[in-house]
mmCIF file of C-alpha atoms in Angstrom:
data_model
loop_
_atom_site.group_PDB
_atom_site.id
_atom_site.type_symbol
_atom_site.label_atom_id
_atom_site.label_comp_id
_atom_site.label_asym_id
_atom_site.label_seq_id
_atom_site.Cartn_x
_atom_site.Cartn_y
_atom_site.Cartn_z
ATOM 1 C CA MET A 22 105.354 -6.878 40.827
ATOM 2 C CA VAL A 23 103.051 -4.065 39.311
ATOM 3 C CA THR A 24 105.362 -0.839 39.301
ATOM 4 C CA GLN A 25 105.364 2.223 37.474
ATOM 5 C CA ASP A 26 107.330 1.320 34.733
ATOM 6 C CA THR A 27 104.845 -1.526 33.829
ATOM 7 C CA PHE A 28 102.303 1.346 33.119
ATOM 8 C CA LYS A 29 105.011 3.413 31.176
ATOM 9 C CA ARG A 30 105.916 -0.004 29.105
ATOM 10 C CA GLY A 31 102.478 -0.380 28.367
ATOM 11 C CA PHE A 32 101.750 3.102 27.298
ATOM 12 C CA ASN A 33 104.877 3.447 25.172
ATOM 13 C CA ASN A 34 103.692 -0.172 23.512
ATOM 14 C CA GLY A 35 100.110 1.541 22.869
ATOM 15 C CA ILE A 36 101.826 4.488 21.112
ATOM 16 C CA LYS A 37 104.006 2.438 19.206
ATOM 17 C CA THR A 38 100.893 -0.006 17.954
ATOM 18 C CA LEU A 39 99.027 3.123 17.304
ATOM 19 C CA LEU A 40 101.995 4.696 15.231
ATOM 20 C CA ASP A 41 102.041 1.074 13.270
ATOM 21 C CA LEU A 42 98.430 0.803 12.656
ATOM 22 C CA LEU A 43 98.156 4.151 11.747
ATOM 23 C CA LYS A 44 100.569 3.549 8.898
ATOM 24 C CA MET A 45 98.320 1.218 7.562
ATOM 25 C CA MET A 46 95.014 2.401 8.529
ATOM 26 C CA ALA A 47 95.427 6.016 7.463
ATOM 27 C CA PRO A 48 95.813 5.478 3.766
ATOM 28 C CA ILE A 49 92.829 3.092 3.774
ATOM 29 C CA TYR A 50 90.674 5.528 5.240
ATOM 30 C CA ILE A 51 91.445 8.574 3.158
ATOM 31 C CA GLY A 52 91.234 5.936 0.319
ATOM 32 C CA VAL A 53 87.595 4.863 1.292
ATOM 33 C CA LYS A 54 86.673 8.500 2.311
ATOM 34 C CA ILE A 55 87.462 9.113 -1.610
ATOM 35 C CA LEU A 56 85.726 6.627 -2.753
ATOM 36 C CA SER A 57 82.764 7.298 -0.651
ATOM 37 C CA ILE A 58 83.061 11.143 -2.009
ATOM 38 C CA SER A 59 83.425 10.438 -5.832
ATOM 39 C CA GLY A 60 80.652 7.839 -5.617
ATOM 40 C CA LEU A 61 82.534 5.386 -6.937
ATOM 41 C CA LEU A 62 81.756 3.485 -3.610
ATOM 42 C CA ASN A 63 78.165 3.289 -4.440
ATOM 43 C CA VAL A 64 78.875 1.747 -7.665
ATOM 44 C CA ILE A 65 80.885 -1.251 -6.142
ATOM 45 C CA ALA A 66 78.214 -1.180 -3.500
ATOM 46 C CA ASP A 67 75.705 -2.006 -5.949
ATOM 47 C CA PHE A 68 77.608 -4.694 -7.746
ATOM 48 C CA PHE A 69 77.493 -6.480 -4.006
ATOM 49 C CA THR A 70 74.397 -5.713 -2.944
ATOM 50 C CA PRO A 71 72.381 -8.861 -3.877
ATOM 51 C CA PHE A 72 74.993 -10.653 -1.701
ATOM 52 C CA MET A 73 75.217 -8.747 0.983
ATOM 53 C CA SER A 74 71.580 -8.493 1.146
ATOM 54 C CA PHE A 75 71.950 -11.992 2.563
ATOM 55 C CA PHE A 76 73.693 -11.015 5.661
ATOM 56 C CA GLY A 77 70.953 -7.943 6.038
ATOM 57 C CA LEU A 78 73.997 -5.438 5.431
ATOM 58 C CA PRO A 79 74.018 -2.714 2.630
ATOM 59 C CA GLY A 80 76.066 -3.252 -0.617
ATOM 60 C CA GLU A 81 78.804 -0.957 0.809
ATOM 61 C CA ALA A 82 79.437 -3.137 3.868
ATOM 62 C CA SER A 83 80.830 -5.774 0.933
ATOM 63 C CA LEU A 84 83.921 -3.095 0.680
ATOM 64 C CA THR A 85 84.247 -3.884 4.505
ATOM 65 C CA LEU A 86 84.224 -7.079 4.265
ATOM 66 C CA MET A 87 86.385 -7.590 1.218
ATOM 67 C CA ILE A 88 88.760 -5.611 2.558
ATOM 68 C CA GLY A 89 88.826 -7.379 5.883
ATOM 69 C CA TYR A 90 89.372 -10.680 4.249
ATOM 70 C CA PHE A 91 92.216 -9.462 2.609
ATOM 71 C CA SER A 92 93.564 -6.387 4.584
ATOM 72 C CA GLY A 93 92.613 -6.818 8.332
ATOM 73 C CA ILE A 94 90.803 -5.781 11.111
ATOM 74 C CA TYR A 95 92.312 -2.083 11.071
ATOM 75 C CA ALA A 96 91.911 -1.784 7.608
ATOM 76 C CA ALA A 97 87.928 -2.825 7.446
ATOM 77 C CA LEU A 98 87.577 -0.506 10.606
ATOM 78 C CA GLY A 99 88.864 2.533 8.272
ATOM 79 C CA THR A 100 86.039 1.333 6.003
ATOM 80 C CA MET A 101 83.328 0.767 8.768
ATOM 81 C CA ALA A 102 84.003 4.440 10.163
ATOM 82 C CA VAL A 103 82.645 5.900 6.747
ATOM 83 C CA ILE A 104 79.820 3.786 6.044
ATOM 84 C CA LYS A 105 76.451 4.628 8.441
ATOM 85 C CA LEU A 106 75.448 1.146 9.971
ATOM 86 C CA ASN A 107 72.724 0.187 12.361
ATOM 87 C CA ALA A 108 73.640 -2.101 16.148
ATOM 88 C CA VAL A 109 72.616 -5.517 14.181
ATOM 89 C CA GLN A 110 74.434 -4.590 11.271
ATOM 90 C CA ALA A 111 77.440 -3.250 13.211
ATOM 91 C CA THR A 112 77.304 -6.570 14.560
ATOM 92 C CA THR A 113 77.023 -8.888 11.857
ATOM 93 C CA ILE A 114 79.857 -7.092 10.223
ATOM 94 C CA ALA A 115 82.256 -7.720 12.940
ATOM 95 C CA ILE A 116 81.614 -11.323 13.582
ATOM 96 C CA MET A 117 82.271 -12.083 10.132
ATOM 97 C CA VAL A 118 85.274 -10.250 9.611
ATOM 98 C CA SER A 119 86.629 -10.900 13.536
ATOM 99 C CA ILE A 120 86.238 -14.269 12.408
ATOM 100 C CA ALA A 121 88.270 -13.918 8.970
ATOM 101 C CA HIS A 122 90.619 -11.279 8.424
ATOM 102 C CA ASN A 123 93.732 -10.524 7.070
ATOM 103 C CA LEU A 124 93.454 -14.385 5.439
ATOM 104 C CA ILE A 125 96.572 -13.938 2.849
ATOM 105 C CA SER A 126 99.239 -12.903 5.691
ATOM 106 C CA GLU A 127 97.720 -15.035 8.439
ATOM 107 C CA SER A 128 97.693 -18.147 6.556
ATOM 108 C CA ALA A 129 100.960 -17.433 5.581
ATOM 109 C CA VAL A 130 102.060 -17.376 9.231
ATOM 110 C CA VAL A 131 99.750 -20.690 9.760
ATOM 111 C CA LYS A 132 101.771 -22.378 6.707
ATOM 112 C CA LYS A 133 105.056 -21.537 8.108
ATOM 113 C CA LEU A 134 103.946 -24.033 11.496
ATOM 114 C CA GLY A 135 103.308 -26.727 8.982
ATOM 115 C CA VAL A 136 99.742 -26.085 8.729
ATOM 116 C CA SER A 137 97.703 -26.293 5.841
ATOM 117 C CA ALA A 138 97.067 -22.534 4.794
ATOM 118 C CA LEU A 139 94.158 -23.774 2.953
ATOM 119 C CA ALA A 140 92.463 -25.284 5.607
ATOM 120 C CA SER A 141 92.644 -22.451 7.856
ATOM 121 C CA ALA A 142 91.349 -20.063 5.401
ATOM 122 C CA LEU A 143 88.447 -22.507 4.429
ATOM 123 C CA ALA A 144 87.348 -23.251 7.934
ATOM 124 C CA ARG A 145 87.356 -19.137 8.657
ATOM 125 C CA ILE A 146 85.560 -18.124 5.636
ATOM 126 C CA PHE A 147 82.912 -20.751 6.421
ATOM 127 C CA PHE A 148 82.379 -19.509 9.731
ATOM 128 C CA SER A 149 82.258 -16.202 8.816
ATOM 129 C CA VAL A 150 79.532 -16.672 6.569
ATOM 130 C CA LEU A 151 77.709 -19.166 8.595
ATOM 131 C CA PHE A 152 77.756 -16.682 11.424
ATOM 132 C CA GLY A 153 77.332 -13.854 9.997
ATOM 133 C CA PHE A 154 73.804 -15.486 8.219
ATOM 134 C CA LEU A 155 73.074 -16.803 11.555
ATOM 135 C CA TYR A 156 73.445 -13.762 13.808
ATOM 136 C CA PHE A 157 71.292 -11.576 11.174
ATOM 137 C CA ARG A 158 68.475 -14.541 10.805
ATOM 138 C CA ILE A 159 68.508 -14.699 14.490
ATOM 139 C CA PHE A 160 68.588 -11.092 15.734
ATOM 140 C CA GLY A 161 68.048 -9.408 12.464
ATOM 141 C CA MET B 15 89.787 22.405 0.019
ATOM 142 C CA ASN B 16 87.441 22.156 2.477
ATOM 143 C CA LEU B 17 86.766 18.568 1.762
ATOM 144 C CA ILE B 18 90.538 18.010 2.367
ATOM 145 C CA LEU B 19 90.070 19.479 5.598
ATOM 146 C CA ASP B 20 86.999 17.419 6.465
ATOM 147 C CA ILE B 21 88.673 13.929 5.429
ATOM 148 C CA PHE B 22 91.537 15.301 7.728
ATOM 149 C CA ILE B 23 89.121 16.215 10.822
ATOM 150 C CA SER B 24 87.288 12.859 10.355
ATOM 151 C CA LEU B 25 90.766 10.876 10.195
ATOM 152 C CA LEU B 26 92.176 12.652 13.364
ATOM 153 C CA LEU B 27 89.130 12.178 15.559
ATOM 154 C CA PHE B 28 89.177 8.374 14.216
ATOM 155 C CA ILE B 29 92.567 8.160 15.261
ATOM 156 C CA TRP B 30 91.835 9.748 18.630
ATOM 157 C CA ASP B 31 89.340 6.797 18.842
ATOM 158 C CA MET B 32 91.612 4.240 18.417
ATOM 159 C CA ALA B 33 94.048 5.774 20.859
ATOM 160 C CA LYS B 34 91.618 5.637 23.714
ATOM 161 C CA ILE B 35 91.239 1.818 23.343
ATOM 162 C CA ILE B 36 94.881 0.533 22.197
ATOM 163 C CA ILE B 37 96.904 2.607 24.561
ATOM 164 C CA PRO B 38 94.922 1.355 27.797
ATOM 165 C CA ILE B 39 94.667 -1.952 26.411
ATOM 166 C CA MET B 40 98.576 -2.556 26.136
ATOM 167 C CA ILE B 41 98.831 -0.948 29.698
ATOM 168 C CA ILE B 42 96.377 -3.852 30.560
ATOM 169 C CA ILE B 43 98.656 -6.448 28.847
ATOM 170 C CA GLU B 44 101.760 -5.062 30.391
ATOM 171 C CA VAL B 45 100.273 -5.426 34.028
ATOM 172 C CA PHE B 46 98.713 -8.898 33.283
ATOM 173 C CA LYS B 47 102.265 -9.917 32.224
ATOM 174 C CA ASP B 48 103.860 -8.562 35.809
ATOM 175 C CA ILE B 49 101.473 -10.224 38.251
ATOM 176 C CA LYS B 50 101.610 -13.264 35.909
ATOM 177 C CA LEU B 51 98.179 -13.844 35.090
ATOM 178 C CA ILE B 52 99.429 -15.352 32.063
ATOM 179 C CA ASP B 53 100.542 -18.236 33.919
ATOM 180 C CA LYS B 54 97.425 -18.550 35.654
ATOM 181 C CA ILE B 55 95.188 -19.082 32.909
ATOM 182 C CA SER B 56 96.989 -21.417 31.082
ATOM 183 C CA LYS B 57 97.295 -23.477 34.213
ATOM 184 C CA LEU B 58 93.078 -23.030 34.096
ATOM 185 C CA LEU B 59 93.190 -24.262 30.157
ATOM 186 C CA LYS B 60 94.622 -27.217 31.494
ATOM 187 C CA PRO B 61 90.818 -29.309 30.956
ATOM 188 C CA PHE B 62 90.658 -27.767 27.733
ATOM 189 C CA THR B 63 93.670 -29.382 26.486
ATOM 190 C CA LYS B 64 92.562 -32.711 27.613
ATOM 191 C CA PHE B 65 89.452 -32.254 25.874
ATOM 192 C CA PHE B 66 90.906 -32.089 22.482
ATOM 193 C CA ASN B 67 93.453 -34.503 23.385
ATOM 194 C CA ILE B 68 96.384 -32.241 22.486
ATOM 195 C CA HIS B 69 99.740 -31.674 24.299
ATOM 196 C CA GLU B 70 99.287 -30.309 27.941
ATOM 197 C CA ASN B 71 102.265 -27.602 27.535
ATOM 198 C CA SER B 72 100.399 -26.487 24.204
ATOM 199 C CA SER B 73 98.144 -24.389 26.907
ATOM 200 C CA ILE B 74 100.661 -21.748 26.965
ATOM 201 C CA SER B 75 100.555 -21.110 23.162
ATOM 202 C CA LEU B 76 97.022 -21.149 23.367
ATOM 203 C CA VAL B 77 96.651 -18.407 26.035
ATOM 204 C CA ILE B 78 99.437 -16.245 24.375
ATOM 205 C CA GLY B 79 97.567 -16.653 20.941
ATOM 206 C CA ILE B 80 93.947 -15.940 22.146
ATOM 207 C CA VAL B 81 95.134 -12.662 24.069
ATOM 208 C CA PHE B 82 98.133 -11.092 21.862
ATOM 209 C CA GLY B 83 97.675 -12.483 18.135
ATOM 210 C CA LEU B 84 98.449 -14.894 15.471
ATOM 211 C CA LEU B 85 101.754 -13.853 15.044
ATOM 212 C CA ILE B 86 103.137 -13.870 18.979
ATOM 213 C CA GLY B 87 101.091 -17.150 19.555
ATOM 214 C CA ALA B 88 102.857 -18.686 16.551
ATOM 215 C CA GLY B 89 106.175 -17.603 17.998
ATOM 216 C CA THR B 90 105.495 -19.373 21.254
ATOM 217 C CA ILE B 91 104.038 -22.140 19.201
ATOM 218 C CA ILE B 92 107.448 -22.678 17.472
ATOM 219 C CA ASN B 93 109.479 -22.175 20.616
ATOM 220 C CA SER B 94 107.643 -24.882 22.967
ATOM 221 C CA ALA B 95 107.226 -27.388 19.992
ATOM 222 C CA LYS B 96 111.125 -27.384 20.446
ATOM 223 C CA GLN B 97 110.522 -27.301 24.147
ATOM 224 C CA TYR B 98 108.218 -29.859 24.806
ATOM 225 C CA ASN B 99 108.300 -31.707 21.577
ATOM 226 C CA LEU B 100 104.900 -30.744 20.611
ATOM 227 C CA ASP B 101 103.537 -33.426 18.222
ATOM 228 C CA LYS B 102 102.253 -32.356 15.058
ATOM 229 C CA ARG B 103 98.579 -32.962 15.445
ATOM 230 C CA SER B 104 98.937 -30.732 18.428
ATOM 231 C CA ILE B 105 100.526 -28.199 16.257
ATOM 232 C CA PHE B 106 98.086 -28.250 13.743
ATOM 233 C CA LEU B 107 94.667 -28.072 16.081
ATOM 234 C CA ILE B 108 96.101 -25.281 17.878
ATOM 235 C CA CYS B 109 96.619 -23.240 14.668
ATOM 236 C CA MET B 110 93.226 -24.242 13.636
ATOM 237 C CA PHE B 111 91.656 -22.753 16.756
ATOM 238 C CA LEU B 112 94.216 -19.630 16.815
ATOM 239 C CA SER B 113 93.315 -18.994 13.493
ATOM 240 C CA LEU B 114 89.682 -18.586 14.013
ATOM 241 C CA CYS B 115 89.994 -17.155 17.798
ATOM 242 C CA HIS B 116 93.057 -14.494 18.361
ATOM 243 C CA ALA B 117 93.502 -11.180 19.907
ATOM 244 C CA VAL B 118 90.099 -11.633 21.200
ATOM 245 C CA ILE B 119 90.681 -8.415 23.647
ATOM 246 C CA GLU B 120 91.682 -6.244 21.203
ATOM 247 C CA ASP B 121 89.373 -7.311 18.335
ATOM 248 C CA THR B 122 86.464 -7.324 20.474
ATOM 249 C CA LEU B 123 86.907 -4.012 22.043
ATOM 250 C CA ILE B 124 87.707 -2.355 18.792
ATOM 251 C CA PHE B 125 84.387 -3.728 16.852
ATOM 252 C CA ALA B 126 82.532 -2.623 20.049
ATOM 253 C CA ALA B 127 83.585 0.921 19.711
ATOM 254 C CA VAL B 128 82.218 0.893 16.292
ATOM 255 C CA GLY B 129 79.254 -0.042 17.934
ATOM 256 C CA ALA B 130 79.180 -4.102 17.517
ATOM 257 C CA ASN B 131 77.867 -6.254 20.509
ATOM 258 C CA LEU B 132 80.775 -7.442 22.360
ATOM 259 C CA TYR B 133 79.950 -10.466 23.746
ATOM 260 C CA MET B 134 78.135 -11.826 20.146
ATOM 261 C CA VAL B 135 81.354 -11.136 18.593
ATOM 262 C CA LEU B 136 83.248 -13.054 21.073
ATOM 263 C CA GLY B 137 81.021 -15.886 21.473
ATOM 264 C CA SER B 138 80.991 -16.191 17.976
ATOM 265 C CA ARG B 139 84.555 -16.571 17.555
ATOM 266 C CA ILE B 140 84.901 -18.773 20.320
ATOM 267 C CA LEU B 141 82.297 -21.115 19.360
ATOM 268 C CA ALA B 142 83.740 -21.432 15.586
ATOM 269 C CA ALA B 143 87.061 -22.003 17.111
ATOM 270 C CA VAL B 144 85.850 -24.776 19.568
ATOM 271 C CA LEU B 145 83.450 -26.227 16.908
ATOM 272 C CA THR B 146 86.088 -26.425 14.187
ATOM 273 C CA THR B 147 88.713 -27.789 16.540
ATOM 274 C CA PHE B 148 86.590 -30.213 18.521
ATOM 275 C CA VAL B 149 85.478 -32.119 15.136
ATOM 276 C CA LEU B 150 89.004 -32.243 13.466
ATOM 277 C CA SER B 151 90.320 -33.591 17.054
ATOM 278 C CA LYS B 152 87.562 -36.335 16.396
ATOM 279 C CA LEU B 153 88.717 -36.434 12.752
ATOM 280 C CA ILE B 154 92.471 -36.685 13.462
ATOM 281 C CA LYS B 155 93.075 -39.724 15.850
ATOM 282 C CA PRO B 156 96.435 -39.250 17.683
ATOM 283 C CA ASN B 157 97.981 -41.956 16.774
ATOM 284 C CA THR B 158 97.633 -42.553 12.812
ATOM 285 C CA LYS B 159 99.510 -40.626 10.275
ATOM 286 C CA ASP B 160 101.506 -38.314 12.726
ATOM 287 C CA ILE B 161 103.228 -40.797 14.553
ATOM 288 C CA LEU B 162 104.822 -42.218 10.954
ATOM 289 C CA ASN B 163 105.946 -38.879 10.597
ATOM 290 C CA ASN B 164 107.052 -37.994 14.027
ATOM 291 C CA GLU B 165 109.607 -38.673 16.356
ATOM 292 C CA ASN B 166 107.618 -37.869 19.598
ATOM 293 C CA VAL B 167 105.592 -41.042 19.453
ATOM 294 C CA ILE B 168 105.929 -41.818 23.206
ATOM 295 C CA ASP B 169 104.432 -38.009 24.083
ATOM 296 C CA ILE B 170 101.328 -38.953 22.023
ATOM 297 C CA PHE B 171 100.784 -42.707 23.377
ATOM 298 C CA GLU B 172 101.363 -41.520 26.913
ATOM 299 C CA VAL B 173 98.650 -39.022 27.085
ATOM 300 C CA ASN B 174 96.338 -41.571 25.463
ATOM 301 C CA GLU B 175 97.140 -43.626 28.193
ATOM 302 C CA SER B 176 96.620 -41.548 30.736
ATOM 303 C CA ASN B 177 93.300 -40.330 29.172
ATOM 304 C CA GLU B 178 92.103 -43.964 28.933
ATOM 305 C CA ASN B 179 93.188 -45.062 32.341
ATOM 306 C CA LYS B 180 90.986 -41.816 33.868
ATOM 307 C CA SER B 181 87.828 -43.018 31.675
ATOM 308 C CA THR B 182 88.174 -46.482 33.144
ATOM 309 C CA ASN B 183 88.361 -45.142 36.434
#
């Protein structure tokens, strides 16, 4: 049964989730913003540019990818909001991060179920790179 | 000072963008729970569990994982592993599927909010998960190593037999 209570619960869950996420996202957002203003982001970006151009992405997007891999989707979004990307680039990085993200903690979850964490992480990185590359080659 | 204000304002806008997505999602999920749509979806997924030759009752974990995320999915896997005696092979295959494809509603919409193509993001995740699980389900036969370490031999044989009967018919 859908009652008013359903919506109230949903709204409360939404606020709760938002607050949880903010605790994580806000520091990263501010951190990346400072990196960007200080020019340090450009140094990092330049270093990764050859690798990222493989996916048609600007060097700055390497930060999104690395933070996404190690930290998670929301952290990656914090960086994406700062970097200017076109539609194809945004989709490429979204595909890559949505397939492989939060690898450390999510592999730990998988490990708890008695499944190889390495198998899970490797499969994710493999498809992340493969599909990112394919999307850019086909649509870019 | 201006710089700090600038960061603060853009952060607030970012929070607002997130709130616009997360709060409706949570409401929709609660509605889904209350109209028992989750149960209906897991019934629809029965052919899917047959396709990978995994335990029928694992479809609930699969649906919950796909909708709510890996952590909640893992919770239901542990729960149904106890309830239905899920074999190790099924747990492994579900975990591999879910590690590639989980929390798809939330994740996909959030990436769409920053300008990504919704269908491409969702499609590639599902494709990656199905490919991985399919290949692994062919590589790992139900009645090999698992059975030696698993008490639930009957379960696995039953699944095999019912599949063989169908194919011969």
